[in-house]
XYZ file of C-alpha atoms in Angstrom:
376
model
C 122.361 139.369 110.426
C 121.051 135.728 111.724
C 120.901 134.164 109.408
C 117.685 131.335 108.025
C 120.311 128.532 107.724
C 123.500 127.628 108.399
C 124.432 124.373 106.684
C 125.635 121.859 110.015
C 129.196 121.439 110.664
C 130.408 118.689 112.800
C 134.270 119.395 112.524
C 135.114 115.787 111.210
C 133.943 116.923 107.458
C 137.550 118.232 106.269
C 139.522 115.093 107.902
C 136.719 112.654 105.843
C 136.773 114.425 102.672
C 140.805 114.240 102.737
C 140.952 110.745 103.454
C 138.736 109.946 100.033
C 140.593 112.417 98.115
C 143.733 110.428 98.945
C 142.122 107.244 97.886
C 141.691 105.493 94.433
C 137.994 105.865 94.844
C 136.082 108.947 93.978
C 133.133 108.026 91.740
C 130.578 106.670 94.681
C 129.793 103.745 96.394
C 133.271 103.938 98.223
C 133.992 103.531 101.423
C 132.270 106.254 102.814
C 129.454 105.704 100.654
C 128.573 102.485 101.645
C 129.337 103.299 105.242
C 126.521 105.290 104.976
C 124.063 103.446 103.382
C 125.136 101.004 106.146
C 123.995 103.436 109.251
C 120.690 104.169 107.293
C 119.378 100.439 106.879
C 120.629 99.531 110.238
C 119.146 102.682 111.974
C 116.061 103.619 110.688
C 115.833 100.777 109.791
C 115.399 99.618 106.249
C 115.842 97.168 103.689
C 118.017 98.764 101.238
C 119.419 102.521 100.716
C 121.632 103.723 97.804
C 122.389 107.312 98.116
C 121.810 109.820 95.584
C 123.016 112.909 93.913
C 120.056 114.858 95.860
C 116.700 113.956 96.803
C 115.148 115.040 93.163
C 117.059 112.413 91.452
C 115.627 109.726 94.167
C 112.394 111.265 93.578
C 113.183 110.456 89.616
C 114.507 106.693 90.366
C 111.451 105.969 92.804
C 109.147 107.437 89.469
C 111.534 104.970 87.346
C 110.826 102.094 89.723
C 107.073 102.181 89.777
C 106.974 102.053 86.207
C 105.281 105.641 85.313
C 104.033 105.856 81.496
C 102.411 108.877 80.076
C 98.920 109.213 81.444
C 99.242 107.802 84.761
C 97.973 110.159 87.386
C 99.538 110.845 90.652
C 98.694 112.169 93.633
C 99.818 114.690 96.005
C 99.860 117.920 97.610
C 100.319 120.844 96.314
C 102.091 122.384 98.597
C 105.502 120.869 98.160
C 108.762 121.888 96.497
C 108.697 121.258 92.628
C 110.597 118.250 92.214
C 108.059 116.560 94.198
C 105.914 116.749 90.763
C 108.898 116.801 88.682
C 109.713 113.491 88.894
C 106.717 112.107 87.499
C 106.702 114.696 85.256
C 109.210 113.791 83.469
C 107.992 110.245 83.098
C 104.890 111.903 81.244
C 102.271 111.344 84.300
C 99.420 114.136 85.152
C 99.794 115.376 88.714
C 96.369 115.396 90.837
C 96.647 118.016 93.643
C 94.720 117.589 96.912
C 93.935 120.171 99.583
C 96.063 120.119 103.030
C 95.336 120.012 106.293
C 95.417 123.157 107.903
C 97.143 121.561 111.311
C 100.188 119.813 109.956
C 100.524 121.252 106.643
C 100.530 117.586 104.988
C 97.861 116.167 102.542
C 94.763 115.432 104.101
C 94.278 111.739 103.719
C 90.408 111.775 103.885
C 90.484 113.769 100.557
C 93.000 110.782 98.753
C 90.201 108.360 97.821
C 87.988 110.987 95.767
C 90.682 111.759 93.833
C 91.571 108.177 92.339
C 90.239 106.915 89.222
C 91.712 104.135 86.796
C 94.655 105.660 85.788
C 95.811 106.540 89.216
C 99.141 105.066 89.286
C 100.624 106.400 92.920
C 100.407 108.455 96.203
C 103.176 110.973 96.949
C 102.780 112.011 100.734
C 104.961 115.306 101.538
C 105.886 115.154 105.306
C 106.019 118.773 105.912
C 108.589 120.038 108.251
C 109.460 116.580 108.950
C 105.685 115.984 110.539
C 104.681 112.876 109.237
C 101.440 112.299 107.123
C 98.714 110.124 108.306
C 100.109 107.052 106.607
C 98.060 104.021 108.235
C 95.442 105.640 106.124
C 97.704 107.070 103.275
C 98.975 103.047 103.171
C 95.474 101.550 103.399
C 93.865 103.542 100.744
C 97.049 102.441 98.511
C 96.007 99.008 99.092
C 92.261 98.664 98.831
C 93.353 100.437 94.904
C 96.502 98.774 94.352
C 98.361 101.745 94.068
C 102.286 102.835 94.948
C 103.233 105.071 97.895
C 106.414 107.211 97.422
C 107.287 108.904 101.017
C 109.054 112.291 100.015
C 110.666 112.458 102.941
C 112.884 115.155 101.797
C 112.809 117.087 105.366
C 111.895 114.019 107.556
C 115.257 112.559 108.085
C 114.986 111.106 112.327
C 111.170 111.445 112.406
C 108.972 108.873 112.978
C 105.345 107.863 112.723
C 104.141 105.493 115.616
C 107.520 104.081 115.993
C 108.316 103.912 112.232
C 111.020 106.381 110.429
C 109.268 108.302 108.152
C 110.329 107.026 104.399
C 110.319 103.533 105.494
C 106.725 103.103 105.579
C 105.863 103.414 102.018
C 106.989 101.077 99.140
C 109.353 103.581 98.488
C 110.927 106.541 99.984
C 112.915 109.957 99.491
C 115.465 111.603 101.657
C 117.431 115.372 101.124
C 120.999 115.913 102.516
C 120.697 119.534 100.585
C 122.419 122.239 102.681
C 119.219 122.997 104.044
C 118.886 120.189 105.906
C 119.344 118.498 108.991
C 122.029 116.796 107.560
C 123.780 117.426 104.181
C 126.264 115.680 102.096
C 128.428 119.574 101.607
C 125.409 121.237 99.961
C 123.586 118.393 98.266
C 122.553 114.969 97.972
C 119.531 112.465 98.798
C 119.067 108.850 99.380
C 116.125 106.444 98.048
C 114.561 104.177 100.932
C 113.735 101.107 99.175
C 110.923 99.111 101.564
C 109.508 97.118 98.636
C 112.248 94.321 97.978
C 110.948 93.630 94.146
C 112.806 97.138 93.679
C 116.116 96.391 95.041
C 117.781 94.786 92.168
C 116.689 97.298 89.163
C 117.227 100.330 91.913
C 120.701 99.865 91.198
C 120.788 98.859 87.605
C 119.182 101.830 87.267
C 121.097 104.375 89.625
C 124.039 102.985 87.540
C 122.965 103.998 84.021
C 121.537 101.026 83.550
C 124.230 98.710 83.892
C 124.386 95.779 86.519
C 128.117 97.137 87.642
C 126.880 96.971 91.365
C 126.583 93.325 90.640
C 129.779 92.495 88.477
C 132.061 94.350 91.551
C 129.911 92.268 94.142
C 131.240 89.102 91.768
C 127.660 88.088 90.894
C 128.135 88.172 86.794
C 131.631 88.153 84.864
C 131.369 91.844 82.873
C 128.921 93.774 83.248
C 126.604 95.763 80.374
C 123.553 97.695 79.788
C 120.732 96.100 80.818
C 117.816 98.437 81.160
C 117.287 101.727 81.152
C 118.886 104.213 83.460
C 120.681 107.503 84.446
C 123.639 108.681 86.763
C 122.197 108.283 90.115
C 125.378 107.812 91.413
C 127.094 110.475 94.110
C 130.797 111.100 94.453
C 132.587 109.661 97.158
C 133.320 113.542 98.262
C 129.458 113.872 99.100
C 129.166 110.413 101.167
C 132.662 111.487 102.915
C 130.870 115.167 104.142
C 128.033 113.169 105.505
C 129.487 110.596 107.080
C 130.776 113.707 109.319
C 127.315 114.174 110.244
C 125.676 110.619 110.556
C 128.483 109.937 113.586
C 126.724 112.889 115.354
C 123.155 112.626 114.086
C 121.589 112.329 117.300
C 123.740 115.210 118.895
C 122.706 117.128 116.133
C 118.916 116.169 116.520
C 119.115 117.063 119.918
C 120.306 120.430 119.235
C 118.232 121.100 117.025
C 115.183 119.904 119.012
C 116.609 122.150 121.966
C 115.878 125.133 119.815
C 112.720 124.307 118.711
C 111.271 123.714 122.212
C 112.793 127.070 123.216
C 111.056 128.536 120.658
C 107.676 126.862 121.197
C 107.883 127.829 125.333
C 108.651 131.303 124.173
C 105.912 132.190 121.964
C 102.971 130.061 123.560
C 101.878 133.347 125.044
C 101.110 134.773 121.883
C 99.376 131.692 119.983
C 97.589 131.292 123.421
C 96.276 135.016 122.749
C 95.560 134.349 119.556
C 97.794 136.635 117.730
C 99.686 133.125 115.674
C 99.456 130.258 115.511
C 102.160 126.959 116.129
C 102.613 123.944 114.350
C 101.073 121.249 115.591
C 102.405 117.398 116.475
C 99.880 114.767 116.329
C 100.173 111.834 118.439
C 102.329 109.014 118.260
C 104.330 111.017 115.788
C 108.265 112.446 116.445
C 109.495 115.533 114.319
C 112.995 116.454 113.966
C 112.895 119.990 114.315
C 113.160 120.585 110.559
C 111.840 123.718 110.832
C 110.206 126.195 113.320
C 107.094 128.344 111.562
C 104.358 129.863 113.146
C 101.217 131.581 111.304
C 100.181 134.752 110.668
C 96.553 136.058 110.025
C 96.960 136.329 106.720
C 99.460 138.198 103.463
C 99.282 141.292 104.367
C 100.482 140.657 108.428
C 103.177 137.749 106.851
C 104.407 140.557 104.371
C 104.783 143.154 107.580
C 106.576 140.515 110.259
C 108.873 139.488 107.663
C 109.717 143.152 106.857
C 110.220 143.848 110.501
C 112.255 141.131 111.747
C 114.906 141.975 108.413
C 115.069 145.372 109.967
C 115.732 143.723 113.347
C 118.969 141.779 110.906
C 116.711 138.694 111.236
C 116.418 136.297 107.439
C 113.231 134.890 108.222
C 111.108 133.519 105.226
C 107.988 132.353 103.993
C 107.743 128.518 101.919
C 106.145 127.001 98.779
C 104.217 129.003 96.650
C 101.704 126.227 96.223
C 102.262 124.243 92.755
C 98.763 123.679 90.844
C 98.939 128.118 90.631
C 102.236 127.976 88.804
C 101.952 127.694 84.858
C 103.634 124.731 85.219
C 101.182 123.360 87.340
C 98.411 124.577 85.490
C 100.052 122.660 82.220
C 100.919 119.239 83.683
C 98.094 118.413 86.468
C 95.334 119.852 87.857
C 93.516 120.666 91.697
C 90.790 117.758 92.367
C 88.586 119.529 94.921
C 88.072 123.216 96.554
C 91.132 124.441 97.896
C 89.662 125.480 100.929
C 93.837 125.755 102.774
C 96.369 125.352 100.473
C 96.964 128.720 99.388
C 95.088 130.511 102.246
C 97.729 128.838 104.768
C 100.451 128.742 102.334
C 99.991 132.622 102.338
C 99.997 132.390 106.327
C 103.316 130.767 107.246
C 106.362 132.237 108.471
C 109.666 130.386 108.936
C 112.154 131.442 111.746
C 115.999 130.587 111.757
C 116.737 127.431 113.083
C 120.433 125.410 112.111
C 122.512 123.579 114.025
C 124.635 125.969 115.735
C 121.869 128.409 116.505
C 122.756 130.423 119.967
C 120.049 130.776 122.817
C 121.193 134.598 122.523
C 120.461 134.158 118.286
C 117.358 132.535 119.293
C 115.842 135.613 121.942
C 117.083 137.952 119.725
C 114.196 136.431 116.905
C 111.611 135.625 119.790
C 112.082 139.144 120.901
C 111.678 140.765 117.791
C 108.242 138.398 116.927
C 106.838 139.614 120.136
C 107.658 143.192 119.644
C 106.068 143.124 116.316
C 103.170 141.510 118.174
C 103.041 144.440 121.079
């Protein structure tokens, strides 16, 4: 069987994880730890990082941040995972859904505006498959209302936007090192982006239970104590160890990874030239990171088929997000503003095809062969 994922190995990830379990420092913000957050604000870049137990709990501290009180509206798509509305969720706010855009999967930005009203708090862009969301006009809506933008860039991690990594160009941003990934921290773990600098100091009082320990180790107070609100935000030094493994070959591993998605893409342009699917598309002056491959279908019923076929071929491919405002929980904490004229119709369309790390070109004709077959 080949397999959907295969969480990325780099070899280094047993040596690293040794070396902090043979250290006095296991709790987080170790070594390896802040050897990470290092890399990220010097090479995406960005102002400050703190990494996370997984990208839902940076998803919580970014809701945290911004100051969400019961009542406040956000927006976003939805067609995301759950914690993307989770987060605000649990801060009491009322999620407003917007249609996508057919081409890229991501909220379509020209739909944002109607969907604001006074208690509009924030604007959660998704950047599906690591294809980033229009955000010159995602950011300039946010400013003509005075409203946040939280980048959940879960699957973004090495894409950019017209020269700017994706989760830096919001006030705040979201990042997943879940096995899934590009990169993972051995199976989870996130990191918040923090672009706004009014954040920095209460992002770690909070991450820290709300206690200004980050401060009283840096020497900046004499004890420290609870100071504000807060929760363990905090990842073990075990997690930060794994990923540093993968951060010293993050661009090897982005190449690869890119390899197999152009292989892909050259394969099957016959058959979305035809007509028979269609590919994802990359708008200009944006750079994915081959999060995912996926190509459409025309519809359930041909989805339902090609992923039947290509398991009896010993191909795991899969379909994505069942789309949130049709799940009871979305029906009970937001609602969709506008006709969803693609959100479920495409939702119901997409197919995703293996694609990890140390995918073969013999792993990868094997699935392009059984697609076309299906298609013949």
């Amino acid at each position: 069987m080949i397999p959907f994922n295969k969480p990325p190995v780099t070899g280094a990830e047993e040596q690293y994880i040794k070396q902090a379990l043979e250290s006095s420092k296991l709790s987080g913000d170790g070594p390896f730890g802040k050897r990470c957050q290092n890399w990220f604000e010097a090479n995406l870049p960005a102002k400050k990082t703190l990494l996370t137990p997984s990208c839902t709990a940076a998803l919580e501290l970014a809701a945290v941040l911004i100051d969400i009180q019961p009542g406040d509206e956000v927006i976003m798509p939805s067609y995301t995972f759950v914690s993307t509305a989770n987060a605000f969720v649990l801060r009491g706010a009322k999620i407003v859904f917007v249609d996508i855009r057919p081409d890229t999967m991501n909220i379509d930005e020209r739909l944002i505006e109607a969907a604001i009203t006074p208690k509009t708090r924030a604007i959660v862009p998704v950047h599906y498959a690591g294809i980033a969301c229009e955000m010159d006009a995602i950011m300039a809506i946010a400013e003509r209302h005075d409203l946040y933008v939280v980048e959940d860039a879960a699957q973004a991690m090495m894409s950019s936007y017209k020269g700017r990594a994706l989760g830096t160009i919001g006030h705040l941003g979201a990042f997943s090192f879940h096995e899934t990934k590009n990169y993972t921290s051995g199976g989870e773990g996130g990191l918040l982006i923090i672009n706004d600098e009014r954040f920095a100091e209460r992002a770690e009082v909070i991450r820290e239970k709300g206690t200004n320990r980050s401060q009283f180790f840096r020497g900046m107070v004499d004890k420290y104590q609870w100071v504000d609100i807060g929760s363990s935000y905090l990842p073990s030094e075990l997690q930060a160890a794994y990923l540093w493994a993968q951060l010293e070959h993050a661009a090897e591993i982005n190449e690869s990874r890119l390899n197999a998605w152009q292989y892909y893409w050259k394969k099957l342009q016959p058959l979305a030239k035809e007509g028979r699917i269609e590919l994802a598309t990359i708008p200009e002056g944006c750079a994915h990171n081959a999060h995912m491959f996926y190509l459409k279908t025309s519809g359930l019923v041909e989805r339902t088929a090609l992923l039947e076929h290509l398991k009896s071929r010993d191909i795991l491919a899969v379909f994505h997000y069942v789309p949130l405002h049709s799940a009871k929980a979305g029906e009970a904490f937001g609602w969709f503003h506008g006709e969803d004229s693609f959100t479920t119709k495409e939702s119901e369309r997409l197919v995703r095809l293996p694609l990890f790390f140390s995918i073969s070109e013999q792993e990868l004709e094997h699935v392009i062969e059984a697609v076309i077959s299906f298609y013949e």
